[in-house]
PDB file of C-alpha atoms in Angstrom:
ATOM      1  CA  MET A 262     124.880  38.677  75.266  1.00  0.00           C
ATOM      2  CA  GLU A 263     126.694  38.328  78.546  1.00  0.00           C
ATOM      3  CA  LEU A 264     124.463  39.384  81.546  1.00  0.00           C
ATOM      4  CA  ASN A 265     127.288  39.164  84.054  1.00  0.00           C
ATOM      5  CA  LEU A 266     125.003  37.570  86.641  1.00  0.00           C
ATOM      6  CA  THR A 267     127.346  34.917  87.868  1.00  0.00           C
ATOM      7  CA  ASP A 268     127.138  34.676  91.728  1.00  0.00           C
ATOM      8  CA  ARG A 269     125.006  37.812  92.004  1.00  0.00           C
ATOM      9  CA  VAL A 270     122.237  37.548  94.455  1.00  0.00           C
ATOM     10  CA  PHE A 271     118.693  38.666  93.945  1.00  0.00           C
ATOM     11  CA  VAL A 272     115.465  38.420  96.063  1.00  0.00           C
ATOM     12  CA  VAL A 273     112.452  37.347  94.083  1.00  0.00           C
ATOM     13  CA  THR A 274     109.061  37.809  95.890  1.00  0.00           C
ATOM     14  CA  GLY A 275     106.309  35.617  94.633  1.00  0.00           C
ATOM     15  CA  GLY A 276     109.115  33.379  93.301  1.00  0.00           C
ATOM     16  CA  SER A 277     107.268  29.985  93.580  1.00  0.00           C
ATOM     17  CA  ARG A 278     105.181  30.289  90.419  1.00  0.00           C
ATOM     18  CA  GLY A 279     104.108  32.554  87.685  1.00  0.00           C
ATOM     19  CA  LEU A 280     106.202  35.577  86.644  1.00  0.00           C
ATOM     20  CA  GLY A 281     108.353  35.499  89.894  1.00  0.00           C
ATOM     21  CA  ARG A 282     109.247  31.869  89.263  1.00  0.00           C
ATOM     22  CA  ALA A 283     109.943  32.589  85.581  1.00  0.00           C
ATOM     23  CA  THR A 284     112.322  35.293  86.636  1.00  0.00           C
ATOM     24  CA  ALA A 285     114.065  33.136  89.131  1.00  0.00           C
ATOM     25  CA  ASP A 286     114.538  30.436  86.555  1.00  0.00           C
ATOM     26  CA  ALA A 287     116.143  32.966  84.194  1.00  0.00           C
ATOM     27  CA  LEU A 288     118.430  34.483  86.730  1.00  0.00           C
ATOM     28  CA  VAL A 289     119.652  31.071  87.916  1.00  0.00           C
ATOM     29  CA  ALA A 290     120.176  29.843  84.380  1.00  0.00           C
ATOM     30  CA  ASP A 291     122.631  32.815  83.917  1.00  0.00           C
ATOM     31  CA  GLY A 292     124.537  32.044  87.134  1.00  0.00           C
ATOM     32  CA  ALA A 293     122.811  34.008  89.758  1.00  0.00           C
ATOM     33  CA  ARG A 294     121.612  32.943  93.169  1.00  0.00           C
ATOM     34  CA  VAL A 295     118.174  33.747  94.356  1.00  0.00           C
ATOM     35  CA  VAL A 296     116.158  34.122  97.613  1.00  0.00           C
ATOM     36  CA  ILE A 297     112.430  33.514  96.836  1.00  0.00           C
ATOM     37  CA  SER A 298     109.310  33.981  98.868  1.00  0.00           C
ATOM     38  CA  ALA A 299     105.838  32.528  98.615  1.00  0.00           C
ATOM     39  CA  ARG A 300     102.977  32.512 101.084  1.00  0.00           C
ATOM     40  CA  GLY A 301     103.276  28.704 101.787  1.00  0.00           C
ATOM     41  CA  GLN A 302     106.209  26.660 103.037  1.00  0.00           C
ATOM     42  CA  ASP A 303     105.448  23.790 100.672  1.00  0.00           C
ATOM     43  CA  ALA A 304     105.558  26.049  97.648  1.00  0.00           C
ATOM     44  CA  VAL A 305     108.856  27.563  98.770  1.00  0.00           C
ATOM     45  CA  ASP A 306     110.406  24.157  99.466  1.00  0.00           C
ATOM     46  CA  ALA A 307     109.238  22.865  95.956  1.00  0.00           C
ATOM     47  CA  ALA A 308     110.621  25.916  94.140  1.00  0.00           C
ATOM     48  CA  VAL A 309     114.011  25.795  96.005  1.00  0.00           C
ATOM     49  CA  ALA A 310     114.388  22.217  95.145  1.00  0.00           C
ATOM     50  CA  ALA A 311     113.646  22.778  91.479  1.00  0.00           C
ATOM     51  CA  LEU A 312     116.021  25.790  91.348  1.00  0.00           C
ATOM     52  CA  GLY A 313     118.735  23.897  93.232  1.00  0.00           C
ATOM     53  CA  GLN A 314     119.725  24.083  96.846  1.00  0.00           C
ATOM     54  CA  ASP A 315     123.088  25.541  95.982  1.00  0.00           C
ATOM     55  CA  ARG A 316     121.514  28.292  93.988  1.00  0.00           C
ATOM     56  CA  ALA A 317     118.339  29.067  95.909  1.00  0.00           C
ATOM     57  CA  ALA A 318     117.028  29.733  99.347  1.00  0.00           C
ATOM     58  CA  GLY A 319     113.585  30.774 100.479  1.00  0.00           C
ATOM     59  CA  LEU A 320     111.083  31.452 103.174  1.00  0.00           C
ATOM     60  CA  PRO A 321     107.312  31.830 103.400  1.00  0.00           C
ATOM     61  CA  ALA A 322     106.422  35.573 103.485  1.00  0.00           C
ATOM     62  CA  ASP A 323     103.634  37.894 102.613  1.00  0.00           C
ATOM     63  CA  LEU A 324     104.647  41.465 101.672  1.00  0.00           C
ATOM     64  CA  GLY A 325     101.673  42.791 103.608  1.00  0.00           C
ATOM     65  CA  ASP A 326     103.706  41.791 106.719  1.00  0.00           C
ATOM     66  CA  PRO A 327     105.899  44.729 107.792  1.00  0.00           C
ATOM     67  CA  ASP A 328     108.972  42.628 108.361  1.00  0.00           C
ATOM     68  CA  ALA A 329     108.772  40.416 105.359  1.00  0.00           C
ATOM     69  CA  ALA A 330     111.313  42.344 103.213  1.00  0.00           C
ATOM     70  CA  GLU A 331     113.797  42.616 106.027  1.00  0.00           C
ATOM     71  CA  ARG A 332     113.663  38.889 106.589  1.00  0.00           C
ATOM     72  CA  LEU A 333     114.297  38.124 102.921  1.00  0.00           C
ATOM     73  CA  ALA A 334     117.182  40.567 102.831  1.00  0.00           C
ATOM     74  CA  ALA A 335     118.655  38.995 105.901  1.00  0.00           C
ATOM     75  CA  LEU A 336     118.343  35.530 104.427  1.00  0.00           C
ATOM     76  CA  ALA A 337     120.233  36.697 101.361  1.00  0.00           C
ATOM     77  CA  ARG A 338     123.026  38.002 103.493  1.00  0.00           C
ATOM     78  CA  GLU A 339     123.073  34.898 105.749  1.00  0.00           C
ATOM     79  CA  ARG A 340     123.036  32.303 102.911  1.00  0.00           C
ATOM     80  CA  PHE A 341     124.924  34.069 100.016  1.00  0.00           C
ATOM     81  CA  GLY A 342     126.706  36.994 101.764  1.00  0.00           C
ATOM     82  CA  ARG A 343     125.404  39.745  99.546  1.00  0.00           C
ATOM     83  CA  LEU A 344     122.434  41.343  97.732  1.00  0.00           C
ATOM     84  CA  ASP A 345     122.595  42.714  94.240  1.00  0.00           C
ATOM     85  CA  GLY A 346     118.812  43.471  93.523  1.00  0.00           C
ATOM     86  CA  ALA A 347     115.242  42.197  93.689  1.00  0.00           C
ATOM     87  CA  LEU A 348     112.203  41.575  91.694  1.00  0.00           C
ATOM     88  CA  VAL A 349     109.108  42.661  93.643  1.00  0.00           C
ATOM     89  CA  SER A 350     106.128  40.646  92.340  1.00  0.00           C
ATOM     90  CA  VAL A 351     102.904  40.622  94.310  1.00  0.00           C
ATOM     91  CA  GLY A 352      99.736  38.744  93.274  1.00  0.00           C
ATOM     92  CA  GLY A 353      97.083  40.693  91.657  1.00  0.00           C
ATOM     93  CA  PRO A 354      94.043  42.040  93.616  1.00  0.00           C
ATOM     94  CA  PRO A 355      90.684  40.428  93.193  1.00  0.00           C
ATOM     95  CA  PRO A 356      88.744  41.154  89.935  1.00  0.00           C
ATOM     96  CA  GLY A 357      85.714  43.450  89.747  1.00  0.00           C
ATOM     97  CA  THR A 358      84.827  46.990  89.114  1.00  0.00           C
ATOM     98  CA  ALA A 359      86.243  49.793  91.143  1.00  0.00           C
ATOM     99  CA  SER A 360      82.727  50.747  92.546  1.00  0.00           C
ATOM    100  CA  ALA A 361      81.860  47.038  93.308  1.00  0.00           C
ATOM    101  CA  ALA A 362      85.026  46.505  95.455  1.00  0.00           C
ATOM    102  CA  THR A 363      84.369  46.846  99.111  1.00  0.00           C
ATOM    103  CA  ASP A 364      86.478  49.014 101.533  1.00  0.00           C
ATOM    104  CA  GLU A 365      88.075  45.879 102.941  1.00  0.00           C
ATOM    105  CA  GLN A 366      89.159  44.709  99.496  1.00  0.00           C
ATOM    106  CA  TRP A 367      90.689  48.143  98.749  1.00  0.00           C
ATOM    107  CA  ARG A 368      92.453  48.183 102.105  1.00  0.00           C
ATOM    108  CA  ALA A 369      93.764  44.701 101.854  1.00  0.00           C
ATOM    109  CA  ALA A 370      95.061  45.213  98.254  1.00  0.00           C
ATOM    110  CA  PHE A 371      96.674  48.561  99.311  1.00  0.00           C
ATOM    111  CA  GLU A 372      98.493  46.864 102.150  1.00  0.00           C
ATOM    112  CA  THR A 373      99.959  44.128 100.031  1.00  0.00           C
ATOM    113  CA  VAL A 374     100.017  45.376  96.407  1.00  0.00           C
ATOM    114  CA  PHE A 375     100.880  48.985  97.129  1.00  0.00           C
ATOM    115  CA  LEU A 376     102.379  49.489 100.466  1.00  0.00           C
ATOM    116  CA  GLY A 377     104.043  45.976 100.589  1.00  0.00           C
ATOM    117  CA  ALA A 378     105.692  46.682  97.307  1.00  0.00           C
ATOM    118  CA  VAL A 379     106.969  50.109  98.369  1.00  0.00           C
ATOM    119  CA  ARG A 380     108.243  48.877 101.639  1.00  0.00           C
ATOM    120  CA  ALA A 381     110.013  46.031  99.890  1.00  0.00           C
ATOM    121  CA  ALA A 382     111.624  48.215  97.312  1.00  0.00           C
ATOM    122  CA  ARG A 383     113.036  50.735  99.804  1.00  0.00           C
ATOM    123  CA  THR A 384     114.192  47.887 102.078  1.00  0.00           C
ATOM    124  CA  PHE A 385     116.049  46.101  99.305  1.00  0.00           C
ATOM    125  CA  ALA A 386     117.506  49.322  97.904  1.00  0.00           C
ATOM    126  CA  ALA A 387     118.951  50.197 101.320  1.00  0.00           C
ATOM    127  CA  GLU A 388     120.849  46.863 101.369  1.00  0.00           C
ATOM    128  CA  LEU A 389     122.598  47.648  98.010  1.00  0.00           C
ATOM    129  CA  ALA A 390     126.164  48.809  98.537  1.00  0.00           C
ATOM    130  CA  GLU A 391     126.781  52.396  97.546  1.00  0.00           C
ATOM    131  CA  GLY A 392     129.096  52.532  94.585  1.00  0.00           C
ATOM    132  CA  GLU A 393     128.277  48.932  93.528  1.00  0.00           C
ATOM    133  CA  GLY A 394     124.666  49.700  92.837  1.00  0.00           C
ATOM    134  CA  GLY A 395     122.079  47.151  91.770  1.00  0.00           C
ATOM    135  CA  ALA A 396     118.480  47.165  90.501  1.00  0.00           C
ATOM    136  CA  ILE A 397     115.000  46.892  91.919  1.00  0.00           C
ATOM    137  CA  GLY A 398     112.285  45.783  89.481  1.00  0.00           C
ATOM    138  CA  LEU A 399     108.515  46.216  90.364  1.00  0.00           C
ATOM    139  CA  VAL A 400     106.165  43.880  88.668  1.00  0.00           C
ATOM    140  CA  LEU A 401     103.134  46.089  87.821  1.00  0.00           C
ATOM    141  CA  SER A 402     100.666  45.656  85.012  1.00  0.00           C
ATOM    142  CA  SER A 403      99.694  47.108  81.682  1.00  0.00           C
ATOM    143  CA  SER A 404      96.960  48.727  83.805  1.00  0.00           C
ATOM    144  CA  ALA A 405      99.551  51.298  84.886  1.00  0.00           C
ATOM    145  CA  ARG A 406      99.078  52.918  81.377  1.00  0.00           C
ATOM    146  CA  SER A 407      95.588  51.838  80.315  1.00  0.00           C
ATOM    147  CA  PRO A 408      92.753  50.445  82.490  1.00  0.00           C
ATOM    148  CA  ILE A 409      91.741  46.817  82.097  1.00  0.00           C
ATOM    149  CA  THR A 410      88.062  46.053  82.123  1.00  0.00           C
ATOM    150  CA  GLY A 411      87.088  44.175  85.349  1.00  0.00           C
ATOM    151  CA  LEU A 412      90.268  44.952  87.324  1.00  0.00           C
ATOM    152  CA  GLY A 413      89.197  48.073  88.989  1.00  0.00           C
ATOM    153  CA  ILE A 414      91.433  47.756  91.999  1.00  0.00           C
ATOM    154  CA  SER A 415      94.488  47.135  89.877  1.00  0.00           C
ATOM    155  CA  ASN A 416      93.551  49.997  87.696  1.00  0.00           C
ATOM    156  CA  GLY A 417      93.577  52.209  90.806  1.00  0.00           C
ATOM    157  CA  LEU A 418      96.822  50.977  92.451  1.00  0.00           C
ATOM    158  CA  ARG A 419      99.259  50.261  89.542  1.00  0.00           C
ATOM    159  CA  PRO A 420      99.562  53.707  88.058  1.00  0.00           C
ATOM    160  CA  GLY A 421     100.562  54.981  91.530  1.00  0.00           C
ATOM    161  CA  LEU A 422     103.254  52.258  91.924  1.00  0.00           C
ATOM    162  CA  ALA A 423     104.595  53.293  88.511  1.00  0.00           C
ATOM    163  CA  MET A 424     105.100  56.813  89.757  1.00  0.00           C
ATOM    164  CA  VAL A 425     106.559  55.573  92.977  1.00  0.00           C
ATOM    165  CA  ALA A 426     109.109  53.549  90.873  1.00  0.00           C
ATOM    166  CA  LYS A 427     110.051  56.814  89.049  1.00  0.00           C
ATOM    167  CA  ASP A 428     110.398  58.740  92.348  1.00  0.00           C
ATOM    168  CA  LEU A 429     112.676  56.083  93.791  1.00  0.00           C
ATOM    169  CA  ALA A 430     114.743  55.995  90.721  1.00  0.00           C
ATOM    170  CA  ASP A 431     115.371  59.788  91.204  1.00  0.00           C
ATOM    171  CA  GLU A 432     116.235  59.250  94.797  1.00  0.00           C
ATOM    172  CA  TYR A 433     118.528  56.179  94.563  1.00  0.00           C
ATOM    173  CA  GLY A 434     120.112  56.979  91.126  1.00  0.00           C
ATOM    174  CA  PRO A 435     123.080  58.895  92.650  1.00  0.00           C
ATOM    175  CA  ARG A 436     123.980  55.722  94.631  1.00  0.00           C
ATOM    176  CA  GLY A 437     123.981  53.718  91.385  1.00  0.00           C
ATOM    177  CA  VAL A 438     120.667  51.971  92.220  1.00  0.00           C
ATOM    178  CA  ARG A 439     118.314  51.495  89.407  1.00  0.00           C
ATOM    179  CA  VAL A 440     114.536  51.255  89.912  1.00  0.00           C
ATOM    180  CA  LEU A 441     112.147  50.304  87.142  1.00  0.00           C
ATOM    181  CA  GLY A 442     108.631  48.920  86.459  1.00  0.00           C
ATOM    182  CA  LEU A 443     107.631  45.917  84.373  1.00  0.00           C
ATOM    183  CA  LEU A 444     104.297  45.955  82.764  1.00  0.00           C
ATOM    184  CA  PRO A 445     103.159  42.410  81.844  1.00  0.00           C
ATOM    185  CA  GLY A 446     100.235  42.122  79.556  1.00  0.00           C
ATOM    186  CA  ARG A 447      98.409  38.821  79.015  1.00  0.00           C
ATOM    187  CA  ILE A 448     100.936  36.272  80.139  1.00  0.00           C
ATOM    188  CA  ALA A 449      99.718  32.668  80.420  1.00  0.00           C
ATOM    189  CA  THR A 450      99.955  32.391  84.195  1.00  0.00           C
ATOM    190  CA  ASP A 451      97.589  30.678  86.631  1.00  0.00           C
ATOM    191  CA  ARG A 452      95.910  34.090  87.396  1.00  0.00           C
ATOM    192  CA  LEU A 453      95.269  34.655  83.714  1.00  0.00           C
ATOM    193  CA  ARG A 454      93.769  31.183  83.273  1.00  0.00           C
ATOM    194  CA  GLN A 455      91.397  31.873  86.264  1.00  0.00           C
ATOM    195  CA  LEU A 456      90.377  35.292  84.782  1.00  0.00           C
ATOM    196  CA  ASP A 457      89.747  33.667  81.407  1.00  0.00           C
ATOM    197  CA  ALA A 458      87.712  30.864  83.034  1.00  0.00           C
ATOM    198  CA  ALA A 459      85.379  33.457  84.463  1.00  0.00           C
ATOM    199  CA  ASN A 460      84.713  35.108  81.028  1.00  0.00           C
ATOM    200  CA  ASP A 461      82.917  34.173  77.964  1.00  0.00           C
ATOM    201  CA  PRO A 462      85.200  32.577  75.277  1.00  0.00           C
ATOM    202  CA  ALA A 463      84.283  35.492  73.022  1.00  0.00           C
ATOM    203  CA  VAL A 464      85.909  37.883  75.564  1.00  0.00           C
ATOM    204  CA  ARG A 465      89.022  35.762  75.453  1.00  0.00           C
ATOM    205  CA  GLN A 466      89.159  35.903  71.657  1.00  0.00           C
ATOM    206  CA  ARG A 467      88.753  39.686  71.675  1.00  0.00           C
ATOM    207  CA  SER A 468      91.698  39.825  74.015  1.00  0.00           C
ATOM    208  CA  LEU A 469      93.762  37.749  71.620  1.00  0.00           C
ATOM    209  CA  ASP A 470      92.626  40.005  68.696  1.00  0.00           C
ATOM    210  CA  GLY A 471      93.926  42.991  70.540  1.00  0.00           C
ATOM    211  CA  ILE A 472      97.415  41.546  70.769  1.00  0.00           C
ATOM    212  CA  PRO A 473      99.434  42.260  67.572  1.00  0.00           C
ATOM    213  CA  LEU A 474     101.378  38.890  68.016  1.00  0.00           C
ATOM    214  CA  ARG A 475      97.958  37.191  68.362  1.00  0.00           C
ATOM    215  CA  ARG A 476      98.984  35.073  71.328  1.00  0.00           C
ATOM    216  CA  TYR A 477      99.437  35.196  75.038  1.00  0.00           C
ATOM    217  CA  GLY A 478     102.978  35.544  76.323  1.00  0.00           C
ATOM    218  CA  GLN A 479     104.823  32.805  78.112  1.00  0.00           C
ATOM    219  CA  PRO A 480     106.144  33.341  81.574  1.00  0.00           C
ATOM    220  CA  ALA A 481     109.651  32.393  80.411  1.00  0.00           C
ATOM    221  CA  GLU A 482     109.426  35.391  77.994  1.00  0.00           C
ATOM    222  CA  PHE A 483     108.729  37.758  80.805  1.00  0.00           C
ATOM    223  CA  GLY A 484     111.396  36.104  83.021  1.00  0.00           C
ATOM    224  CA  ARG A 485     114.075  36.656  80.372  1.00  0.00           C
ATOM    225  CA  VAL A 486     113.288  40.380  80.036  1.00  0.00           C
ATOM    226  CA  ALA A 487     113.241  40.742  83.879  1.00  0.00           C
ATOM    227  CA  ALA A 488     116.600  39.008  84.225  1.00  0.00           C
ATOM    228  CA  PHE A 489     118.162  41.330  81.578  1.00  0.00           C
ATOM    229  CA  LEU A 490     116.731  44.515  83.264  1.00  0.00           C
ATOM    230  CA  LEU A 491     118.078  43.401  86.642  1.00  0.00           C
ATOM    231  CA  SER A 492     121.467  42.628  85.273  1.00  0.00           C
ATOM    232  CA  PRO A 493     124.537  44.785  84.723  1.00  0.00           C
ATOM    233  CA  ALA A 494     123.809  44.534  80.911  1.00  0.00           C
ATOM    234  CA  ALA A 495     120.983  47.037  81.497  1.00  0.00           C
ATOM    235  CA  SER A 496     123.094  49.413  83.610  1.00  0.00           C
ATOM    236  CA  TYR A 497     121.802  52.658  81.968  1.00  0.00           C
ATOM    237  CA  VAL A 498     118.017  51.672  82.313  1.00  0.00           C
ATOM    238  CA  THR A 499     116.229  53.129  85.248  1.00  0.00           C
ATOM    239  CA  GLY A 500     113.025  55.241  86.055  1.00  0.00           C
ATOM    240  CA  THR A 501     111.084  53.736  83.233  1.00  0.00           C
ATOM    241  CA  THR A 502     108.234  51.154  82.840  1.00  0.00           C
ATOM    242  CA  LEU A 503     108.572  48.587  80.153  1.00  0.00           C
ATOM    243  CA  PRO A 504     105.558  46.812  78.602  1.00  0.00           C
ATOM    244  CA  ILE A 505     105.981  43.122  78.073  1.00  0.00           C
ATOM    245  CA  ASP A 506     102.623  42.630  76.437  1.00  0.00           C
ATOM    246  CA  GLY A 507     103.059  41.506  72.713  1.00  0.00           C
ATOM    247  CA  GLY A 508     102.265  45.096  71.567  1.00  0.00           C
ATOM    248  CA  ALA A 509      98.750  45.238  73.209  1.00  0.00           C
ATOM    249  CA  LEU A 510      99.201  48.561  74.817  1.00  0.00           C
ATOM    250  CA  ARG A 511      98.109  51.353  72.306  1.00  0.00           C
ATOM    251  CA  THR A 512     100.296  54.004  73.980  1.00  0.00           C
ATOM    252  CA  PRO A 513     103.865  54.503  72.739  1.00  0.00           C
TER     253      PRO A 513
END
């Protein structure tokens, strides 16, 4: 299938590793150019070098900073002359139950995971030319549909973001801008390895047993789906949330 991504430009936040990096890899492999962000300059530099200086640019940014999204959009215009969409990927909040999380942990997660993502989505959407359209993908979690034991803050914030994505899709649809959510399940990223390391091996086995494919997903499998959804090949997909979880969610 032709994704028609040649020379299109996408911002990918959290693009130095994990799901963001996998998406940047898939976009670049299909001819796109990317502007990535990460929290550290070294991580940005390493990712840009691996993706190719002619295909990638980046800067250190935290979506909790009010001007982060504007700086990323400006870099896309400065370096590549346009912006066609974005994948907004933010690191997950700390593990723990909802009642055990402190007020400060809730506030910090809200500023970055929730408000930072909303701010980025509306900033990038405003940059997309009316008539030409584009796509904004929010990386959420399967907790947007069903709670995950031990991730209380995520369980609280992700469903709200899924509804924000739906609301933004309604608002921006007449301009040809698509907005959607991606719901990764258990993908073999550094964060999942950290969570697994904190659990008994029996807990990990129960997680695997609950996945019909009986394995964790690979970041590249997520990245290919994200690249498709951001591409013109998915031009009639908006306002929805798509699980990428090996069938683990029990909701349709």
